[in-house]
Coordinates of C-alpha atoms in Angstrom, one line a residue:
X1 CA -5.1 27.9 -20.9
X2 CA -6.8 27.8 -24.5
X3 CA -10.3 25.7 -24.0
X4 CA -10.2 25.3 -27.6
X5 CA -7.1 23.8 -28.4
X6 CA -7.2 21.9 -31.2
X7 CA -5.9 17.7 -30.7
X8 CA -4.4 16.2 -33.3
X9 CA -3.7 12.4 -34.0
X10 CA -0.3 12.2 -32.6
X11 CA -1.3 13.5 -29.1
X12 CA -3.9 11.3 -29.0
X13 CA -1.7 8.3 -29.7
X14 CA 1.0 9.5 -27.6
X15 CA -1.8 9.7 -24.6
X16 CA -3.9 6.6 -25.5
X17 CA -1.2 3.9 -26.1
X18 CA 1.5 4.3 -22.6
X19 CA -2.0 4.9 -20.8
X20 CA -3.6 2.3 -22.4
X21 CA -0.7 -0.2 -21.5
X22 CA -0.2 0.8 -17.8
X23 CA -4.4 -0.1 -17.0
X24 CA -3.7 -3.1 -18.4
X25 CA -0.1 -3.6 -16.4
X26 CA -1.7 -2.5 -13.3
X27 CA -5.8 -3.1 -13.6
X28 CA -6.5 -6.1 -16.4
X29 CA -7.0 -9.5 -14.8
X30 CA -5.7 -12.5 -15.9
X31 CA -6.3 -16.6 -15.4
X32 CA -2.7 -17.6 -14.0
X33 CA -2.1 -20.6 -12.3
X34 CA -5.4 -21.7 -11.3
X35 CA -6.6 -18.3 -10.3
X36 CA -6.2 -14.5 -11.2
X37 CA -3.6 -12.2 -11.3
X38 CA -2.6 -8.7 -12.9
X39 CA 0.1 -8.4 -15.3
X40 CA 2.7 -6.6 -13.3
X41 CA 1.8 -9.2 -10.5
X42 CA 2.8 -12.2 -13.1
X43 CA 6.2 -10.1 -13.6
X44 CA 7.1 -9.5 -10.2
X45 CA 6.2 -13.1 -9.6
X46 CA 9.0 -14.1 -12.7
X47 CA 11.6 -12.0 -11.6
X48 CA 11.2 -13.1 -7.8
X49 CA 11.2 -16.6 -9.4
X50 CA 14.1 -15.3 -10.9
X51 CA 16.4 -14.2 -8.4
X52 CA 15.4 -16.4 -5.6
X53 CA 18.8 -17.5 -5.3
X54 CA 20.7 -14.5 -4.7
X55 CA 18.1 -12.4 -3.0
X56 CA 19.1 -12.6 0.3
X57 CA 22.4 -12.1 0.0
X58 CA 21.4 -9.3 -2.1
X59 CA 18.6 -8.0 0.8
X60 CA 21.7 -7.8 3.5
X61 CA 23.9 -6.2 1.4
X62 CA 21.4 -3.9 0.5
X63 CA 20.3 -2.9 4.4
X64 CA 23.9 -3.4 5.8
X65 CA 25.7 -0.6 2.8
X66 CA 21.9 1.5 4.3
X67 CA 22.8 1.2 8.0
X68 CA 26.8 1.7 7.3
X69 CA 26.9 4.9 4.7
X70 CA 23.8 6.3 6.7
X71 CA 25.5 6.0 10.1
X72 CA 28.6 7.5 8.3
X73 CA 26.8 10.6 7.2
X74 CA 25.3 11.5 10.5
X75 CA 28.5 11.2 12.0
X76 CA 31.2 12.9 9.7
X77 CA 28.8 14.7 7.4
X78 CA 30.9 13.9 4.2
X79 CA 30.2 16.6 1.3
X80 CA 29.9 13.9 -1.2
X81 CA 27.1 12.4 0.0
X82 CA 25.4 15.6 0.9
X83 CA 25.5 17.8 -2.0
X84 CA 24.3 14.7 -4.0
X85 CA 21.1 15.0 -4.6
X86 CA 20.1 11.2 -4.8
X87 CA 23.0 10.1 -2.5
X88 CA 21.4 12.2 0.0
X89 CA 18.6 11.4 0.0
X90 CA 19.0 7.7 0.6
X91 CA 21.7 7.9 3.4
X92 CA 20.6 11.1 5.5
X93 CA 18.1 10.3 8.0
X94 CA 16.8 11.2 11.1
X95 CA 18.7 9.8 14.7
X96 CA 15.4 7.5 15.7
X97 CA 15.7 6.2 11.6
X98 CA 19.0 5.1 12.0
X99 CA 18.7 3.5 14.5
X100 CA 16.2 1.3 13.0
X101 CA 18.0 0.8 10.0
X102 CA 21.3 -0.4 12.4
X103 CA 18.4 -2.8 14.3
X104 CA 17.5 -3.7 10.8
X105 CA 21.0 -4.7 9.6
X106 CA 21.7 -6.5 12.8
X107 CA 18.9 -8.8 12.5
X108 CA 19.2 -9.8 8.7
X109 CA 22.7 -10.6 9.4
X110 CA 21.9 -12.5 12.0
X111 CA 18.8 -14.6 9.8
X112 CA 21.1 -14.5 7.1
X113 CA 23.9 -16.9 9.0
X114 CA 21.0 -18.7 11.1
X115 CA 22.9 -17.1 14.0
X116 CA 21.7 -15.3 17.4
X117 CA 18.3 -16.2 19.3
X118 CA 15.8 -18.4 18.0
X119 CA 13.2 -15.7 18.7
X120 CA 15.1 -13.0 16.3
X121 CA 16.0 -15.6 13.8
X122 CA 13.0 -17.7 13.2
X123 CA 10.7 -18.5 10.6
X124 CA 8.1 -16.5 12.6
X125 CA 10.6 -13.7 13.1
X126 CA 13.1 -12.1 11.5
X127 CA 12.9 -15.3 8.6
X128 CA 9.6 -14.0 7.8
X129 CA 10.5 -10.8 7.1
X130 CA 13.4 -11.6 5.2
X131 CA 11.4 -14.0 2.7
X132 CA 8.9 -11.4 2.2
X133 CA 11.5 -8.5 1.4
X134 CA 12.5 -11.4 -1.3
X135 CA 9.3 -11.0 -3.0
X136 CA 8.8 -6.9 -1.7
X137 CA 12.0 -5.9 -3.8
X138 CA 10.4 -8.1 -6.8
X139 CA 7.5 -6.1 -6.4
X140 CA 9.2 -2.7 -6.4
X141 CA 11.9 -3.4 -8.9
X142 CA 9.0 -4.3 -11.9
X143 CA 6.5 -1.1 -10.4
X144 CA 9.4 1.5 -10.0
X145 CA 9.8 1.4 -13.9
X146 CA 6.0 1.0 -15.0
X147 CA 4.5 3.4 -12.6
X148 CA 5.1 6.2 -15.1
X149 CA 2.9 4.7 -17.6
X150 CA 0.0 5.4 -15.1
X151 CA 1.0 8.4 -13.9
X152 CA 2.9 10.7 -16.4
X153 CA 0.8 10.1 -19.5
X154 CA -2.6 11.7 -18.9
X155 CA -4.8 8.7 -17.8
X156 CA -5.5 9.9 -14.2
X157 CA -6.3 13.3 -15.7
X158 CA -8.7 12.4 -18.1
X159 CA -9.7 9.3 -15.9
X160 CA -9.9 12.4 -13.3
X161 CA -12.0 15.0 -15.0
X162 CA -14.8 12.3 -16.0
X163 CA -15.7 10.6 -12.5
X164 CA -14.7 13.9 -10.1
X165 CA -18.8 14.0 -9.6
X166 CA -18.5 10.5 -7.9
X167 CA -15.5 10.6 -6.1
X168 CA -15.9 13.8 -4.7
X169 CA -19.3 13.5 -3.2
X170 CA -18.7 9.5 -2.3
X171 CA -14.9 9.7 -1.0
X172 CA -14.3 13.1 -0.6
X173 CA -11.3 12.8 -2.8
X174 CA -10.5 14.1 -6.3
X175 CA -11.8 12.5 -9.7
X176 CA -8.1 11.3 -10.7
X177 CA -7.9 9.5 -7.6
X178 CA -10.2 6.7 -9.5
X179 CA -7.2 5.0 -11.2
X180 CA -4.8 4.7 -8.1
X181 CA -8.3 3.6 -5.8
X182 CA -8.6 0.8 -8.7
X183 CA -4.8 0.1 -8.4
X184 CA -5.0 -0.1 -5.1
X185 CA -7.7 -2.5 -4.9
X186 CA -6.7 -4.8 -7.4
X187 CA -3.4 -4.7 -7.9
X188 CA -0.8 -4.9 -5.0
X189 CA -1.4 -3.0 -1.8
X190 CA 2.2 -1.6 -1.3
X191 CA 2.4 -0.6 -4.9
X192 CA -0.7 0.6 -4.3
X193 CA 0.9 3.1 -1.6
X194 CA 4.2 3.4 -3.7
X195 CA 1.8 5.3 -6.7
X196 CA -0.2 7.5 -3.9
X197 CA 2.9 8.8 -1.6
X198 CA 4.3 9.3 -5.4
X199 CA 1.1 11.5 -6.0
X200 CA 0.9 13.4 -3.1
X201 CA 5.0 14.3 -3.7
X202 CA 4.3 15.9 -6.9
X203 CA 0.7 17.3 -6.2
X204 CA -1.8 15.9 -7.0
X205 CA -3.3 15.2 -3.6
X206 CA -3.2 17.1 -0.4
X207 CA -1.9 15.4 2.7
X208 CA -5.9 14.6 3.7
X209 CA -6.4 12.9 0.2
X210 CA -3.4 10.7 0.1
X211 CA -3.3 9.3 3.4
X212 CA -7.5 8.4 2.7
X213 CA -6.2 6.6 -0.2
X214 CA -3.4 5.0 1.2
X215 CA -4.8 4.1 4.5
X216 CA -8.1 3.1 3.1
X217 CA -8.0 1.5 -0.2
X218 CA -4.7 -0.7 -0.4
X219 CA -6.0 -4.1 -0.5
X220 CA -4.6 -7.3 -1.1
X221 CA -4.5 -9.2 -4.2
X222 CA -7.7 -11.7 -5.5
X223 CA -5.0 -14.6 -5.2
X224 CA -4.6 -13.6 -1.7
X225 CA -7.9 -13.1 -0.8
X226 CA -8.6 -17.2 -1.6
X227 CA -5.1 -18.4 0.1
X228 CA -6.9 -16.7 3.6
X229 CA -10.1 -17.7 2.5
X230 CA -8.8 -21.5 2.2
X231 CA -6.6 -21.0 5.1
X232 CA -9.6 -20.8 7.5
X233 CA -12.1 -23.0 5.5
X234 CA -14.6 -21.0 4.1
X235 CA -13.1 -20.9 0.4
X236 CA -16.2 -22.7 -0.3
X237 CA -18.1 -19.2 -0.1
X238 CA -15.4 -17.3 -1.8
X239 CA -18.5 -15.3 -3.6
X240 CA -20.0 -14.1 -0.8
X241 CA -16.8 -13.5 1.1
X242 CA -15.3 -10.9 -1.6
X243 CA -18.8 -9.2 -2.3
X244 CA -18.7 -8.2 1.9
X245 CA -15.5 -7.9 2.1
X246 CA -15.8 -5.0 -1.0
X247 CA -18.9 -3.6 0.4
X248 CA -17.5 -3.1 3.4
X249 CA -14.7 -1.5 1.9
X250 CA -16.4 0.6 0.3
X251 CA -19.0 1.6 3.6
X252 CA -15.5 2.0 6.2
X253 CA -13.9 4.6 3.5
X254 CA -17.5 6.7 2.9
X255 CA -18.0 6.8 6.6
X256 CA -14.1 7.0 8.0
X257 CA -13.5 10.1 5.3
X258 CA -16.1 12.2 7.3
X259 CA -14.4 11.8 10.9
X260 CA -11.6 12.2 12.8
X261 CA -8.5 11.5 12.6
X262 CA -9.1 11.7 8.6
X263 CA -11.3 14.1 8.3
X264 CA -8.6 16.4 10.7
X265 CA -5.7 15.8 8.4
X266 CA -4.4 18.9 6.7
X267 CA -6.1 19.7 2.9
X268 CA -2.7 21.4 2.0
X269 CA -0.6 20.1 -0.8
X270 CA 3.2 19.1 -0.2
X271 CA 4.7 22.1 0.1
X272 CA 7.9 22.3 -2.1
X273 CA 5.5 21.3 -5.0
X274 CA 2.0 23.0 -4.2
X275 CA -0.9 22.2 -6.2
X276 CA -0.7 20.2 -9.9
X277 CA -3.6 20.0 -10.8
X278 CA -7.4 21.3 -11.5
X279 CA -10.1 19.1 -12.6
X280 CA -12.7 21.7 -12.8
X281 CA -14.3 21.8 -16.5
X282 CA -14.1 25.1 -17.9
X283 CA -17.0 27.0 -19.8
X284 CA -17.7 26.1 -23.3
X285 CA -16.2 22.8 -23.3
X286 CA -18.0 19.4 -22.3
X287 CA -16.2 17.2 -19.5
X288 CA -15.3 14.7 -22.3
X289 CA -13.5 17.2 -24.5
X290 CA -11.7 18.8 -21.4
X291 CA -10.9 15.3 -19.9
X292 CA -9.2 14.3 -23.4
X293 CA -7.5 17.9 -23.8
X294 CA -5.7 17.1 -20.3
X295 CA -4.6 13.7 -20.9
X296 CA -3.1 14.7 -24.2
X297 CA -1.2 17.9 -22.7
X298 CA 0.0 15.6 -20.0
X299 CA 1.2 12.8 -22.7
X300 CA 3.2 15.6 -24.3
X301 CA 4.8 16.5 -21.6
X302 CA 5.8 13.5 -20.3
X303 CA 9.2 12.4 -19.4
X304 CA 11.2 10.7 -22.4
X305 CA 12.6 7.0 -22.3
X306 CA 15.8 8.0 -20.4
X307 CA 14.2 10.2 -17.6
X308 CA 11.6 7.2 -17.1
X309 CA 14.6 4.7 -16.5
X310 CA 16.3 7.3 -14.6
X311 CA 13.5 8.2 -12.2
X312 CA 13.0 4.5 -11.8
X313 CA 16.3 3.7 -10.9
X314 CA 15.6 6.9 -8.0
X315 CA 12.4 5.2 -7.1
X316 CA 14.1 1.7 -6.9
X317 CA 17.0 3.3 -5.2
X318 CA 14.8 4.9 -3.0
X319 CA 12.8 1.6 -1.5
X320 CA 15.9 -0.7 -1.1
X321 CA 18.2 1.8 0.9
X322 CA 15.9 3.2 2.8
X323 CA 13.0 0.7 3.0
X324 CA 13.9 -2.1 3.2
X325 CA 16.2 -1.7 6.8
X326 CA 12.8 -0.3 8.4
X327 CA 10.3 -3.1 7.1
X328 CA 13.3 -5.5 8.5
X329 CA 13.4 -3.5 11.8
X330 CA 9.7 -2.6 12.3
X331 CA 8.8 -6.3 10.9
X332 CA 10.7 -8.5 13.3
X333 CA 10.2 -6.2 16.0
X334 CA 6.3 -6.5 15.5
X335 CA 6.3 -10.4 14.6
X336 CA 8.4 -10.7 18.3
X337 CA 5.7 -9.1 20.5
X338 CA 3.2 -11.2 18.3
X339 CA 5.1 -14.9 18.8
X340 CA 6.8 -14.8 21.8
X341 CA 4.4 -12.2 24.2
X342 CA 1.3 -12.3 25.2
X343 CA 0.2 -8.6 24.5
X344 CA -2.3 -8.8 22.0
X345 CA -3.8 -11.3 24.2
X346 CA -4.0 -8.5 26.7
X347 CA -4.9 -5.8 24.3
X348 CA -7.7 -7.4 22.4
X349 CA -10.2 -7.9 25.8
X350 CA -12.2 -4.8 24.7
X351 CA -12.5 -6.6 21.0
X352 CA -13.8 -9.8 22.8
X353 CA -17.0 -8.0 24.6
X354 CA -17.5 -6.3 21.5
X355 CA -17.6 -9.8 19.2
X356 CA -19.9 -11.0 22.0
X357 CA -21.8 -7.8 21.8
X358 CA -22.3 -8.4 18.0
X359 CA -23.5 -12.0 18.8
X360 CA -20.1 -13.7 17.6
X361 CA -19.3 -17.0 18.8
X362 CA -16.3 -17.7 20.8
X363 CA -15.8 -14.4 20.8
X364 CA -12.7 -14.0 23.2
X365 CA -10.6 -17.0 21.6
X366 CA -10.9 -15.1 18.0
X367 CA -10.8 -11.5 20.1
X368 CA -6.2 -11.2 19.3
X369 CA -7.0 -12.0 15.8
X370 CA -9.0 -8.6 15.4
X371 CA -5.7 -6.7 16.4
X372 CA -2.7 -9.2 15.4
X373 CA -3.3 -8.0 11.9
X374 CA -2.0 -4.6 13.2
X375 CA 1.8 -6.4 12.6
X376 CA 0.9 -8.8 10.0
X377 CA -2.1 -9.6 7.3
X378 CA -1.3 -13.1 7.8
X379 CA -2.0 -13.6 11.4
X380 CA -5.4 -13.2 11.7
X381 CA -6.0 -15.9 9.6
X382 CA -3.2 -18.2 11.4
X383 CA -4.9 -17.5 15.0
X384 CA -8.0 -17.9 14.1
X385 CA -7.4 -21.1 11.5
X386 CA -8.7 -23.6 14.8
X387 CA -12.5 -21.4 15.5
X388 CA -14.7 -24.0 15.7
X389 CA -17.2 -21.5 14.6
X390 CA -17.6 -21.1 11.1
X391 CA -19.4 -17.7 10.8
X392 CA -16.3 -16.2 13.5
X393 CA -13.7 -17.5 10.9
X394 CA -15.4 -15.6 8.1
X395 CA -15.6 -12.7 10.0
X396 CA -12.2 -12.8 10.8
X397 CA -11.1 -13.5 7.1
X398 CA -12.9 -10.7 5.7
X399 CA -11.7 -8.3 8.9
X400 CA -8.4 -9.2 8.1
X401 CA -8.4 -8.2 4.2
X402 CA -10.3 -4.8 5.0
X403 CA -8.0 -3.5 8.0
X404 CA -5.1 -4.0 6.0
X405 CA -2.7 -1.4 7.4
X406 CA 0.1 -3.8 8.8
X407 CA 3.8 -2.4 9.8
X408 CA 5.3 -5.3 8.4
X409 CA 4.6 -3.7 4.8
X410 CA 1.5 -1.0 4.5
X411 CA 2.0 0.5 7.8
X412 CA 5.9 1.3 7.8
X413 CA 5.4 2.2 3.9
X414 CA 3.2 5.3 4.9
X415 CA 5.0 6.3 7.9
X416 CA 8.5 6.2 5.8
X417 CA 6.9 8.4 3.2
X418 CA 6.6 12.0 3.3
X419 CA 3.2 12.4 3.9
X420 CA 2.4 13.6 7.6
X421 CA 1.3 10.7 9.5
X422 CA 3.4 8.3 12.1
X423 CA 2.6 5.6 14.1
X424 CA -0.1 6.7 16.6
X425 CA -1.6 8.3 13.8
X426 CA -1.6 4.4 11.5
X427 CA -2.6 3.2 14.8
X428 CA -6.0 5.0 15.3
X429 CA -6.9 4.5 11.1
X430 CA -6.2 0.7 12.4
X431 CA -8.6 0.5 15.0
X432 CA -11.2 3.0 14.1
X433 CA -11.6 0.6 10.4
X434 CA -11.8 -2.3 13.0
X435 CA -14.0 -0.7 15.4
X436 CA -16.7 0.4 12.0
X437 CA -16.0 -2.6 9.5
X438 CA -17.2 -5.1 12.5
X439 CA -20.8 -4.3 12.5
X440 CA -21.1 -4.0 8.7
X441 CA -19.2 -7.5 8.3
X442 CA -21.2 -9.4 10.6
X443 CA -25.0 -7.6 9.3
X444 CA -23.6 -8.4 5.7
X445 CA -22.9 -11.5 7.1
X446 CA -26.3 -12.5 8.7
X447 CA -27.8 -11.1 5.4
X448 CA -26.0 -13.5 3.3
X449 CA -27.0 -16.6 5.9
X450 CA -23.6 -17.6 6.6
X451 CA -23.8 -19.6 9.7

């Protein structure tokens, strides 16, 4: 590559405009409705608005043609569908898959016509799951086409190539990695993992790299942050309660990246790709010039209007036929054993002596909410809404919103994607952040004199 390639005017346009419109899609906040929300989050929130009243037809007919044309493929192996590129790729699936995505189609028919148990069809069920897939395909539809704007014209490389000295050392993870961390935080958590897997399919990270930024950074919304905040009556130290709960964010990540089970997770790239990228400055160039000179090469090579609608209609494609049945399946499955069982009663003991150890007040009635959030980010909040205690509830809150790898979204997101991690392995990154962001919260906590 020429280090001296000369810029021009055009390029620079071509790189500073898309990239200068998707941070502000993705990154800029906005007053909306009382409180704050990014741009792409005020038009997913219009076009949920918008078709509220056909979505769930829509959601079963989109898991039920899933469950039928998959089920149809693995058993007569139809040459249309499998020397299609795309078609294939959203109906062949693996025997244990399919049979989620039947389970999946089974239970939004059955929410659908309000018919079948009360525990499978109820608003803490299987209706849960269906009214967030309402607001999940919203999500989806408005990121699938706006993504590229982050991606494809040269913002993460030059965005790369300028902060690889504090990422590297910090995260152990590469310089363009900055922009999806800041996505991640502040924007949605599942588009969040929607841009990473996305990253980590064309090259740009190695396995290790994209499941530390997948696991580890998607966080919820600021707007969601104050509903659980409110929810457990401590909204009235919102400040302090978003400075831990980003510290410790922060702490978990710098110390989680250095042991197992992240620190063991392959530093290859995804093999029919291989490596993308370099962000290493060449001699005789300064970081500024090199960081520019990638971002415009990448602008002009970017896809054109068509292939951008076209790989979003793939990417959108992609979520609804073979998403959606599993967050349906894996959802309602996870919500049961949470409603109607007493397991995480059982399973959260060990928390409870720890909470004692760490001087917690009724520290075995708020012990299930450290591990409920495992199947849902709302639950920790909802069990522990009645702690009399009002340090434990902030704990809780801000435990809740750091852990933040839930199967109803998050978790089945990353184990549906190609990246090589399944459940045991989302199940230890779970309870080791749970197990290290404890300590921090409640020191931070003391520190602040929240009592």
């Amino acid at each position: 590559m020429n280090n001296t390639k000369q810029i021009n005017s055009k390029g620079i346009l071509k790189f500073a405009v898309p990239s200068a419109l998707g941070v502000f899609l993705f990154l800029f906040p906005l007053p909306w409705k009382g409180s704050v929300n990014i741009p792409i989050g005020i038009i997913s929130e219009w076009l949920a608005a918008f078709i509220k009243p056909a979505a769930p037809l829509l959601i079963m007919i989109f898991i039920l043609t899933s469950a039928i044309l998959t089920a149809f493929t693995s058993l007569l192996k139809p040459k249309a569908i499998l020397d299609n590129k795309l078609l294939s790729k959203l109906f062949v699936s693996s025997p244990i898959y399919l049979v989620f995505k039947i389970i999946g189609a089974v239970v939004v028919v059955m929410v659908y016509t309000q018919t079948g148990p009360e525990y499978i069809i109820s608003g803490d069920t299987g209706g849960t799951m269906l009214s967030l897939l309402k607001t999940l395909v919203a999500w989806f539809f408005a990121a699938s086409f706006l993504i590229p704007l982050l991606m494809d014209f040269g913002i993460m490389d030059f965005t790369g190539t300028l902060v690889r000295n504090f990422t590297q050392p910090l995260f152990r993870l590469p310089g363009r990695s900055a922009i999806d961390l800041l996505a991640s935080w502040v924007g949605n958590c599942n588009v969040g993992v929607v841009l990473t897997t996305t990253q980590y399919e064309k090259g740009y990270y190695t396995a290790r790299e994209a499941i530390t930024i997948a696991s580890c950074f998607s966080a919820v919304s600021l707007p969601f942050c104050l509903v659980i905040a409110a929810m457990l009556k401590v909204d009235h130290l919102f400040i302090p309660f978003y400075a831990i709960l980003s510290i410790t964010g922060v702490l978990s990540v710098v110390i989680m990246t250095r042991i197992p089970p992240l620190n063991k997770y392959s530093d290859e790239y995804y093999a029919p790709v291989g490596k993308q990228v370099d962000e290493v400055v060449p001699e005789g160039i300064t970081k500024f010039q090199w960081a520019l000179q990638l971002g415009v090469e990448r602008a002009e090579n970017a896809p054109t209007f068509s292939q951008v609608l076209y790989k979003g209609v793939d990417m959108f494609l992609g979520i609804v036929f073979q998403l959606t049945p599993l967050v349906m399946s894996f959802g309602t499955i996870a919500c049961i054993l949470a409603t109607y069982t007493p397991i995480f009663d059982w399973l959260s003991v060990p928390f409870g002596y720890y909470l004692q150890l760490l001087g917690l007040e009724e520290a075995f009635t708020a012990a299930p909410a450290t591990i409920v959030g495992f199947v849902d980010m709302f639950l920790p909040a909802v069990l522990a809404a009645n702690i009399v205690s009002l340090k434990t509830r902030f704990v809780i809150g801000v435990l809740s919103l750091v852990q933040i790898i839930y199967m109803t979204e998050v978790g089945t997101l990353i184990i549906t994607s190609k990246m090589p991690v399944d459940f045991k392995g989302v199940l230890a990154l779970f309870l080791e952040k749970t197990i290290i962001a404890l300590p921090i919260i409640v020191i931070l906590t003391n520190l602040f004199g929240i009592a």
